[in-house]
mmCIF file of C-alpha atoms and ligand atoms in Angstrom:
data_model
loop_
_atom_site.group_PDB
_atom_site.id
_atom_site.type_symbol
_atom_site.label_atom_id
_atom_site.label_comp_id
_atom_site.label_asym_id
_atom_site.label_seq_id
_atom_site.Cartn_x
_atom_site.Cartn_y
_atom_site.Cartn_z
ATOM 1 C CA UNK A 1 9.789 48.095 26.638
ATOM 2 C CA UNK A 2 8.580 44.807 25.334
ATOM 3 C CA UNK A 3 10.140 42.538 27.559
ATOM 4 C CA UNK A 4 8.579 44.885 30.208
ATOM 5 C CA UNK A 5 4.986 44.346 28.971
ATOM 6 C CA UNK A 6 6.008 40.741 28.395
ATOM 7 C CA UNK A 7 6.509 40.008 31.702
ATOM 8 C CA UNK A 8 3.816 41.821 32.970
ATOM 9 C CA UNK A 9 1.816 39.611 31.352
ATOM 10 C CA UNK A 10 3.097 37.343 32.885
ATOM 11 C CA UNK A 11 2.936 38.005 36.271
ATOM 12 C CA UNK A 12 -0.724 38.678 35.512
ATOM 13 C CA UNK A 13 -1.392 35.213 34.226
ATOM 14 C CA UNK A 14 1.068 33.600 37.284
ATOM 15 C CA UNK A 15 -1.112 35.393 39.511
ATOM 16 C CA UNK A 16 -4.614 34.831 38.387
ATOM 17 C CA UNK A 17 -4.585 31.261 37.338
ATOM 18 C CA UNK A 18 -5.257 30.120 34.062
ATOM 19 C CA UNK A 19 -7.087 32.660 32.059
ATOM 20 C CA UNK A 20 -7.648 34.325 28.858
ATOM 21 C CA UNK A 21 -5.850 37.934 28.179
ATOM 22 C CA UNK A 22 -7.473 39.584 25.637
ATOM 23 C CA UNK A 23 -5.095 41.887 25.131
ATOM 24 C CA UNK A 24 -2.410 42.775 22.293
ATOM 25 C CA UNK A 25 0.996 43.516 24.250
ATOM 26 C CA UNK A 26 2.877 43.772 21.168
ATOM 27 C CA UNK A 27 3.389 42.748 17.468
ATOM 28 C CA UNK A 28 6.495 40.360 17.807
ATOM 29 C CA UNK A 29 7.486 36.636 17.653
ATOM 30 C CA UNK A 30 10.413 35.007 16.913
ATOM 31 C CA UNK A 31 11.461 31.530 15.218
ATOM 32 C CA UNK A 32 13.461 29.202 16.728
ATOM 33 C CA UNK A 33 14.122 25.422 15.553
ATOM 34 C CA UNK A 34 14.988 22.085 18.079
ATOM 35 C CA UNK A 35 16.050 19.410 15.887
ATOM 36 C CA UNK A 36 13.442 18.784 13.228
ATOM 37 C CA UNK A 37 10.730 21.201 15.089
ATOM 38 C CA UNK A 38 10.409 24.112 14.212
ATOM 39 C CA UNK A 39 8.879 26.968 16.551
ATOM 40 C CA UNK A 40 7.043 30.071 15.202
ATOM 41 C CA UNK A 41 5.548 32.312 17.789
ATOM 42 C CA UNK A 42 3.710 35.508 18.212
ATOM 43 C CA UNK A 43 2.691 37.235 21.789
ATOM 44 C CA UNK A 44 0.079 39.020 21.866
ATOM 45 C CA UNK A 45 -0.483 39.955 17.919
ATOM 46 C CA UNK A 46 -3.691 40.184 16.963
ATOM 47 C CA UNK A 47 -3.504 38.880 13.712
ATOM 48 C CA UNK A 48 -3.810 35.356 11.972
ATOM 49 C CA UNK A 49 -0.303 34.241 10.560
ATOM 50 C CA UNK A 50 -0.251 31.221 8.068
ATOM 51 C CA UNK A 51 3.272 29.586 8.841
ATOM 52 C CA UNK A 52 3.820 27.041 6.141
ATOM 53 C CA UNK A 53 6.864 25.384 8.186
ATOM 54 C CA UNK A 54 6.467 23.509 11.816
ATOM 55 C CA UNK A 55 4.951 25.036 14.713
ATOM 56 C CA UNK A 56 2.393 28.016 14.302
ATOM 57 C CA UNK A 57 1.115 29.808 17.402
ATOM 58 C CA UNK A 58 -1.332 32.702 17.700
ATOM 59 C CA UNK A 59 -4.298 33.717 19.697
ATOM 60 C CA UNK A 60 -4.976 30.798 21.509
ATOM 61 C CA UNK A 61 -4.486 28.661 18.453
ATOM 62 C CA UNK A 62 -1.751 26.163 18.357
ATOM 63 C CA UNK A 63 -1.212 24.217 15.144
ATOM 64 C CA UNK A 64 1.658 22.419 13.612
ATOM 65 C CA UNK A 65 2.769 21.154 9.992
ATOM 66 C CA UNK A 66 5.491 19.123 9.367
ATOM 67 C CA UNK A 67 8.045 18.565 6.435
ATOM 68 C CA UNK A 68 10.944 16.621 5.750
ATOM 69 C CA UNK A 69 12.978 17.385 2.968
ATOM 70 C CA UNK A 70 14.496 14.438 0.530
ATOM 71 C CA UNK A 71 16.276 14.586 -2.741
ATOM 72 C CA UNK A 72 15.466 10.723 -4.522
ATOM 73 C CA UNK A 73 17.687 9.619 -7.231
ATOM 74 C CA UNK A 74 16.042 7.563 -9.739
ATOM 75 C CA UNK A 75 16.659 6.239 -13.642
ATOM 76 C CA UNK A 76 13.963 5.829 -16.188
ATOM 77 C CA UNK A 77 15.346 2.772 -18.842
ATOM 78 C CA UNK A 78 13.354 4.330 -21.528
ATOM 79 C CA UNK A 79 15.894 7.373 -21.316
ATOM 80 C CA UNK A 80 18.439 5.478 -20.868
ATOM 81 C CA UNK A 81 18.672 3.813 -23.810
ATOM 82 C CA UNK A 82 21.429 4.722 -26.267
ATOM 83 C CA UNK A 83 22.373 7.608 -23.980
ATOM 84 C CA UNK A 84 23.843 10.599 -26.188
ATOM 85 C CA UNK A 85 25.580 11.408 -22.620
ATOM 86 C CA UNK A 86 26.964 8.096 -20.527
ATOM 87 C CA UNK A 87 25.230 8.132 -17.517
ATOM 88 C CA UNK A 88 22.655 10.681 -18.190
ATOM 89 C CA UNK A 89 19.091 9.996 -18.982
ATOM 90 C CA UNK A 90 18.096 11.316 -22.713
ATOM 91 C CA UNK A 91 15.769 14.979 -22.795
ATOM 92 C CA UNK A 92 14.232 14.142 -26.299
ATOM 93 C CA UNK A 93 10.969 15.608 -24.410
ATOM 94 C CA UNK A 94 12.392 18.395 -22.935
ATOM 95 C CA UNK A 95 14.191 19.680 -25.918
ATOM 96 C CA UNK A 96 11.214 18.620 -28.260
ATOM 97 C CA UNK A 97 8.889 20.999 -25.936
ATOM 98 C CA UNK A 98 6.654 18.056 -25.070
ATOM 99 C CA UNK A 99 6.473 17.636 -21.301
ATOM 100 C CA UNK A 100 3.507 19.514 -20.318
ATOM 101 C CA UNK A 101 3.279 22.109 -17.803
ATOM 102 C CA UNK A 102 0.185 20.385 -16.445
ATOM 103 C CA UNK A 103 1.856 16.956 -14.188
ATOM 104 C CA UNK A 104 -0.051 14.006 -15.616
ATOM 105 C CA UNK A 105 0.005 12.438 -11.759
ATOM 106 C CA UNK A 106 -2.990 13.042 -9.748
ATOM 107 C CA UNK A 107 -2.626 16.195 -8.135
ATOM 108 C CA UNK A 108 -2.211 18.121 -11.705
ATOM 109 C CA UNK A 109 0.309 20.200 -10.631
ATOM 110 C CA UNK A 110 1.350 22.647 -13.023
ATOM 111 C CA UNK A 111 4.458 24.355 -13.695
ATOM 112 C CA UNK A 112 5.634 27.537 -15.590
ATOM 113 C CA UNK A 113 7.112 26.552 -18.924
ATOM 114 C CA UNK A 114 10.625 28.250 -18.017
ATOM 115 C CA UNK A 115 11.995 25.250 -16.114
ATOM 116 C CA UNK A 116 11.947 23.564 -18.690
ATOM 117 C CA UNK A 117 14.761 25.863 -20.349
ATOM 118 C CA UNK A 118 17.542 24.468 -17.994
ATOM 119 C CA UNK A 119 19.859 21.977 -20.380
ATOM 120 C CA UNK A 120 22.661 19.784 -19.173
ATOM 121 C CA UNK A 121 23.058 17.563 -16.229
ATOM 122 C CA UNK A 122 19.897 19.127 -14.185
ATOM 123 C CA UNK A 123 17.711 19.377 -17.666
ATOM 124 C CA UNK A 124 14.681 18.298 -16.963
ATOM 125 C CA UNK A 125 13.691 14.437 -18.286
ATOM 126 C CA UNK A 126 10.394 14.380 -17.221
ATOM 127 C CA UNK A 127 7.377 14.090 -14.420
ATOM 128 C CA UNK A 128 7.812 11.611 -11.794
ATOM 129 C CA UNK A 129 5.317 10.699 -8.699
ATOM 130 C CA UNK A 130 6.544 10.138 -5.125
ATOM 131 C CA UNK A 131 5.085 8.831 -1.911
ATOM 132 C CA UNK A 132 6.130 8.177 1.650
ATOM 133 C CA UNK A 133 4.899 5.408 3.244
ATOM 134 C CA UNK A 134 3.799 4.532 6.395
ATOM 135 C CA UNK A 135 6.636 2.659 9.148
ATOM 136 C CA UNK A 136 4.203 0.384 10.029
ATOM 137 C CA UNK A 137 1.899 -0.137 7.058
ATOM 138 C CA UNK A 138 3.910 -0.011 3.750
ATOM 139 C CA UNK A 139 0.450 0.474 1.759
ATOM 140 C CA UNK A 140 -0.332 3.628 3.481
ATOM 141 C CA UNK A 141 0.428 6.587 1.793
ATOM 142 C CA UNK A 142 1.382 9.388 4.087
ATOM 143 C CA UNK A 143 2.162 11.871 1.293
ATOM 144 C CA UNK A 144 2.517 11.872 -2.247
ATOM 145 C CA UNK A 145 3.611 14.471 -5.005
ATOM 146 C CA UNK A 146 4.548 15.352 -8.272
ATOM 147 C CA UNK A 147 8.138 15.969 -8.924
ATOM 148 C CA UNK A 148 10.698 16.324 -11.609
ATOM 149 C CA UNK A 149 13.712 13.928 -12.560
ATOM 150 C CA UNK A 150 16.528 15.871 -14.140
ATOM 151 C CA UNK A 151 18.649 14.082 -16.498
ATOM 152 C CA UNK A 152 21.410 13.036 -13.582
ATOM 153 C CA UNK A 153 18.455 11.136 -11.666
ATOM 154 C CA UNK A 154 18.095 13.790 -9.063
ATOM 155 C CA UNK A 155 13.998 14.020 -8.218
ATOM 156 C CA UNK A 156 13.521 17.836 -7.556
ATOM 157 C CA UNK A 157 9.915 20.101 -6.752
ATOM 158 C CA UNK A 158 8.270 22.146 -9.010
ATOM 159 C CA UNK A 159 10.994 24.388 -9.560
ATOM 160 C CA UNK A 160 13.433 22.286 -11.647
ATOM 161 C CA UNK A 161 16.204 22.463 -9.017
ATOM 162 C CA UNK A 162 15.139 22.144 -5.256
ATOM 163 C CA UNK A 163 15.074 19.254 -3.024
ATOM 164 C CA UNK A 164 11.364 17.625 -2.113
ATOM 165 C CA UNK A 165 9.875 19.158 0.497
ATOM 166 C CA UNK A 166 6.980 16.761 1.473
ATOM 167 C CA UNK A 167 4.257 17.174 4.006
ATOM 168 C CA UNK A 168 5.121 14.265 6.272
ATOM 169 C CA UNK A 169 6.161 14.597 9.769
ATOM 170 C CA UNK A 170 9.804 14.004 11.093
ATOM 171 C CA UNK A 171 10.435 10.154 10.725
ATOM 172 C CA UNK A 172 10.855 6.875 9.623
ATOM 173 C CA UNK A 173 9.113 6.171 6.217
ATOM 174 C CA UNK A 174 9.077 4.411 2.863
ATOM 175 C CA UNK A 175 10.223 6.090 -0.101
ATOM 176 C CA UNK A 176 8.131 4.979 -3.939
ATOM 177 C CA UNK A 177 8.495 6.553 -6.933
ATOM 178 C CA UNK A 178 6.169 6.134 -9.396
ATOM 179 C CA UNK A 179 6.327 6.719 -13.264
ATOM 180 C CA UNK A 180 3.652 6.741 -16.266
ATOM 181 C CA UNK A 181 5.490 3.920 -18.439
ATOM 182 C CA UNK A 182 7.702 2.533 -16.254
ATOM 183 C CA UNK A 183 7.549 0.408 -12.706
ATOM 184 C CA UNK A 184 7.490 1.850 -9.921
ATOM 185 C CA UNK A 185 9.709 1.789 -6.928
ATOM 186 C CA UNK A 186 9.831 1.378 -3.177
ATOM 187 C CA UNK A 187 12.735 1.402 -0.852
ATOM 188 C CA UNK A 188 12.987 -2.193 0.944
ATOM 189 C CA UNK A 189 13.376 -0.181 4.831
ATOM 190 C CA UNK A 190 11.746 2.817 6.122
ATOM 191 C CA UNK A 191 14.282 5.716 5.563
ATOM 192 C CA UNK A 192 14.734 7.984 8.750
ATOM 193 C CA UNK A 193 13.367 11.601 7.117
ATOM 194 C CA UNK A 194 13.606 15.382 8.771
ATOM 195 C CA UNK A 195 12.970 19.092 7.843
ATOM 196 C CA UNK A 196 16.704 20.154 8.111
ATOM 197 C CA UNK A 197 18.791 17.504 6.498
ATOM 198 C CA UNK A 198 18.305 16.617 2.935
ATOM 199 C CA UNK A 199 18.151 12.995 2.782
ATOM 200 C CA UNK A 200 19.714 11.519 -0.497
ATOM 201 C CA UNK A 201 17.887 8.145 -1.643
ATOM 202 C CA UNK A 202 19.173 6.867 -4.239
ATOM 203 C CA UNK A 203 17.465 4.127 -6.399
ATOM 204 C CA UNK A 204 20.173 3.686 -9.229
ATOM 205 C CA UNK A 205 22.828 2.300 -6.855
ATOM 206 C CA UNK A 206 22.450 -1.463 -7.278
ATOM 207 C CA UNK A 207 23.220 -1.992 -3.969
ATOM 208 C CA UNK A 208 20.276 -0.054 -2.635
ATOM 209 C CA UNK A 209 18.024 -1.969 -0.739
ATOM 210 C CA UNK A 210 14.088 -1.972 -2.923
ATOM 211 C CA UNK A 211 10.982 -3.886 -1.643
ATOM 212 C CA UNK A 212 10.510 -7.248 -3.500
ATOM 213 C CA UNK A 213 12.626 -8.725 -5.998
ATOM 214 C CA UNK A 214 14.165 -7.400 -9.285
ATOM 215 C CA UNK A 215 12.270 -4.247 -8.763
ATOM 216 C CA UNK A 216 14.258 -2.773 -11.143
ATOM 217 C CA UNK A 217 16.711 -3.287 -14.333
ATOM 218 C CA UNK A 218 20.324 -3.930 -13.560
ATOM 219 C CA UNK A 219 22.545 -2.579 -16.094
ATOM 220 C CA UNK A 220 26.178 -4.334 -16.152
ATOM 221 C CA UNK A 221 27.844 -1.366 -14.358
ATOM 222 C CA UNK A 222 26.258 -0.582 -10.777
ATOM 223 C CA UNK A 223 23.435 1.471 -12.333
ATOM 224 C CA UNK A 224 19.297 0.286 -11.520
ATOM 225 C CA UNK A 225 16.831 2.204 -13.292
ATOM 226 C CA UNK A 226 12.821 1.873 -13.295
ATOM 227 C CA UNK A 227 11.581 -1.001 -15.887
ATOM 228 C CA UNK A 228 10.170 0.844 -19.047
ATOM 229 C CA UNK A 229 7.313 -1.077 -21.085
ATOM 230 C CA UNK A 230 4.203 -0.081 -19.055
ATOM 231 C CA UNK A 231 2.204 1.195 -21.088
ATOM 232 C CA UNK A 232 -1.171 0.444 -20.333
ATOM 233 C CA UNK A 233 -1.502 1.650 -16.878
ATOM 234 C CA UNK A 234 -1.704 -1.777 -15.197
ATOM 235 C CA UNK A 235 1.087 -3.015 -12.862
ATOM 236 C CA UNK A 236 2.747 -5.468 -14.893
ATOM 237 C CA UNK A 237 5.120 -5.940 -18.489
ATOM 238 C CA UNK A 238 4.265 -8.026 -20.645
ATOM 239 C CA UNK A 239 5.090 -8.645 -24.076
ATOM 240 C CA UNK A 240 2.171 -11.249 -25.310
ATOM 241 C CA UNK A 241 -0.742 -13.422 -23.393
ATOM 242 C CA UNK A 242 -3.402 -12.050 -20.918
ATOM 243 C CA UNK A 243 -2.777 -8.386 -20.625
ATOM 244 C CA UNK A 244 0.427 -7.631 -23.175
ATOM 245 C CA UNK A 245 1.821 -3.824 -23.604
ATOM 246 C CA UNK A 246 2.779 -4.093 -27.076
ATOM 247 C CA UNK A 247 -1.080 -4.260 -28.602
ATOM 248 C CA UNK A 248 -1.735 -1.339 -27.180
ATOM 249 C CA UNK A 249 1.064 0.605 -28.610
ATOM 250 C CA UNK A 250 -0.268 -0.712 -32.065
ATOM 251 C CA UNK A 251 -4.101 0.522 -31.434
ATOM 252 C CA UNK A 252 -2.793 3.624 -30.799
ATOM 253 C CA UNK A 253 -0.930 3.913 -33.802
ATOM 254 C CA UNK A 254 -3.447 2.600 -36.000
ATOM 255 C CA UNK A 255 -6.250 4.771 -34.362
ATOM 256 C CA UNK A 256 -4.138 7.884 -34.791
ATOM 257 C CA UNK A 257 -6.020 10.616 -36.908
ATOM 258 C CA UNK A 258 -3.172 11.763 -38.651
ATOM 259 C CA UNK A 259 -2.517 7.648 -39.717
ATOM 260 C CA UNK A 260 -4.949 7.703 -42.219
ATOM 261 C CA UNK A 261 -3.397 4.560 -44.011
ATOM 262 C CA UNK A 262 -3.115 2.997 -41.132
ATOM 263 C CA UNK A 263 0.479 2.024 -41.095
ATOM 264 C CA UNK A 264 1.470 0.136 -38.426
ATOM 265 C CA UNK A 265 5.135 2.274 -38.915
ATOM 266 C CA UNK A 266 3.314 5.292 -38.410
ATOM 267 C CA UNK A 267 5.080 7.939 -35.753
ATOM 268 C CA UNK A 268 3.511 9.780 -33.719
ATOM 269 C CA UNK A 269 5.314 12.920 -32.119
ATOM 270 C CA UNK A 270 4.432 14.117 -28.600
ATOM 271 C CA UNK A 271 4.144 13.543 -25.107
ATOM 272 C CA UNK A 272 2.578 10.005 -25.209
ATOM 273 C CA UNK A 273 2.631 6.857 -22.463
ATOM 274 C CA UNK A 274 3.030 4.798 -25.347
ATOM 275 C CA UNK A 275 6.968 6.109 -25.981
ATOM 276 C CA UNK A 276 8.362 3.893 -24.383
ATOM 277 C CA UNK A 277 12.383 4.977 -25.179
ATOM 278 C CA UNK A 278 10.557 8.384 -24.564
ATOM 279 C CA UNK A 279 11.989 9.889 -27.617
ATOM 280 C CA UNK A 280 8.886 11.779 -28.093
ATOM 281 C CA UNK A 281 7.777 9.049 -31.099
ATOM 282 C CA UNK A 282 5.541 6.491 -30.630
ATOM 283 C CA UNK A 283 6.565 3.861 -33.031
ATOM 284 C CA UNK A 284 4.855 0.452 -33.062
ATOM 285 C CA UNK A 285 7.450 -1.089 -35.692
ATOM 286 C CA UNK A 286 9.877 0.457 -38.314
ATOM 287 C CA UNK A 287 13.406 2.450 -37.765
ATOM 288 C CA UNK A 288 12.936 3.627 -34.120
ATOM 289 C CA UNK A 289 10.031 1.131 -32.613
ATOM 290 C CA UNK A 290 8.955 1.044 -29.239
ATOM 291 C CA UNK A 291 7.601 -2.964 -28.571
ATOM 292 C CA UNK A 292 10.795 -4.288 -29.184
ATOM 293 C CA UNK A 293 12.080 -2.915 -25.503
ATOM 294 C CA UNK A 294 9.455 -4.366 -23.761
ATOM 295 C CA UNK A 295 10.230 -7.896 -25.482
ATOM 296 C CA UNK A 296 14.200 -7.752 -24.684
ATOM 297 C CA UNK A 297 13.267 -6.736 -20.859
ATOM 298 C CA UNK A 298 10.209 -9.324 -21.014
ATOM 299 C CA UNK A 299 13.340 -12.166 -22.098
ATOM 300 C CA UNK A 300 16.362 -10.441 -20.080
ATOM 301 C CA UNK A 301 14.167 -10.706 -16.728
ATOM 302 C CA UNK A 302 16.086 -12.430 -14.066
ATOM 303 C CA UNK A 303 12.665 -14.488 -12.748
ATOM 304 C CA UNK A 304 12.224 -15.554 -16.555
ATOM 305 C CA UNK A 305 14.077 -18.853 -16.546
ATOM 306 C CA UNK A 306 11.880 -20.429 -19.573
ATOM 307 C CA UNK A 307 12.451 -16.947 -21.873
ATOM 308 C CA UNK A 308 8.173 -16.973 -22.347
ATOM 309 C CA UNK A 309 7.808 -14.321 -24.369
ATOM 310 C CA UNK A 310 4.489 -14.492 -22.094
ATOM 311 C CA UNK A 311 6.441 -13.444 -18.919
ATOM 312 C CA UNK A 312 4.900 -10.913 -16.668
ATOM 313 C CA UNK A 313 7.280 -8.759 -14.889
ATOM 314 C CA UNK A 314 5.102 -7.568 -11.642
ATOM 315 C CA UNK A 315 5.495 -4.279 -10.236
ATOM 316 C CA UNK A 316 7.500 -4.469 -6.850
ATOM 317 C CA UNK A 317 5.016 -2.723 -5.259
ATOM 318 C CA UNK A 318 3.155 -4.094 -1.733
ATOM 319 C CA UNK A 319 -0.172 -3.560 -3.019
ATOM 320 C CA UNK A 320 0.429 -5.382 -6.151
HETATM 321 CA CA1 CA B 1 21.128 17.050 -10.734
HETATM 322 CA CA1 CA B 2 1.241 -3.319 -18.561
HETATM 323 CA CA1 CA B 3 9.756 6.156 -28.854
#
């Protein structure tokens, strides 16, 4: 019966010309997807559908929305260091009840507290920003998010567990992840990106390909992780000299209210930039400090030839 009124409609419009049909044949539609397009179609229905996913059609409207789905795979050093599991970032943050459900990236995503109940491998470590970036203009950001890195590296949505779904058209594009202590991150190529294939990027394989040099630490096994130290929202770590990290890890100790003897071995628990290990202490010197990090990776830096303890390491970033 449908197909009937279908192709009477048809035939109307073959005969006629080019013209408007205001008339409802049916409510139906179908889906249907060509490699990374996908089509969603009504005839005739006289309503408005919202189709999150490629191509929407209805009443004379034609509008499309891309995705492309991509699961990164990035380290934070701060985590990483003295792992209570090899090869899996620490949860101190997590399991302390400290990452808030509010992303502190720009597009304040929030979450419901329950993914943060997931332990193990996928546990959650903490928020992490990602962009894609234009093929032909590597400082222009075609979308950007807030994610999750789980303890394995795996950058998942809001959810805990899913891959990225980003609203980028079918393509090739760069890949940058961003973090609130640590360097950020951009892949050295444009990565070929679509809807139906989960691309896996990986940053902690050494012999991934990132934009600039030493954008990231290499540990003596294959592993790269983001540089920890940056703490004071610029794009550089340094230890001592123009614009050093470590000061402002001790002004924020001292100007703690709860430090009211101002010790500079005060701790203070909680979700703070200044943690760098991200043990969920802030620490500026005593048993579990975090300036002395920023010093070793300040000295260890591959471009530091002279060991200046006044060494900048510069985000890898194009922009920068
Ligand atoms: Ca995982
Ligand atoms: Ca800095
Ligand atoms: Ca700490």
């Amino acid at each position: 019966m449908n197909c009937i009124k279908i192709i009477l409609l048809l035939c109307i419009s073959s005969c006629f010309g080019q013209q408007t049909v205001i008339s409802s044949v049916d409510a139906g539609g179908a889906t249907t997807s060509v490699n990374n397009v996908r089509l969603v179609y009504s005839i005739g229905e006289n309503t408005n559908r919202e189709v999150s996913n490629g191509f929407h059609i209805s009443e004379g409207f034609i509008s499309a929305r891309f995705k492309i789905t991509l699961n990164p795979v990035v380290f934070l050093q701060g985590p990483l260091v003295n792992p209570e599991t090899a090869d899996l970032m620490n949860d101190a943050l997590r399991v302390n009840n400290y990452i808030p459900t509010t992303s502190p990236y720009a597009d304040n995503a929030t979450v419901n507290a329950s993914v943060f109940s997931v332990t193990g491998n996928n546990a959650i470590v903490d928020w992490v920003w990602v962009e894609l970036r234009a093929e032909n203009d590597t400082t222009k950001i075609i979308a950007s998010q807030s994610a999750f890195v789980q303890r394995d590296g795996d950058v998942v949505g809001l959810d805990g567990i899913s891959s990225l779904l980003l609203n980028a058209p079918p393509g090739n594009h760069y890949v940058v992840i961003k973090h609130r202590n640590h360097l950020g991150v951009m892949s050295s190529n444009p990565i070929a990106l679509s809807r139906d294939t989960t691309t896996v990027v990986n940053f902690t394989d050494s012999s991934f390909s990132t934009f600039g040099a030493n954008a990231q630490i290499q540990f003596p096994s294959t592993t790269t992780a983001l540089w920890a130290g940056n703490v004071n929202g610029d794009t550089v770590i340094q230890y001592s000299g123009t614009n050093p990290d470590v000061p402002s890890i001790l002004a924020e100790v001292l100007n703690d209210s709860g430090n009211f003897l101002n010790f500079p071995t005060y701790v203070i628990n909680g979700y703070n930039v200044h943690d760098v290990n991200m043990d969920g202490k802030t620490q500026y010197t005593g048993t579990e400090p975090d300036s002395p990090l920023i010093l070793q990776n300040v000295l260890a830096h591959p471009g530091n030839f002279l060991n200046f303890s006044t060494y900048q390491i510069q985000e890898q970033l194009p922009e920068n």
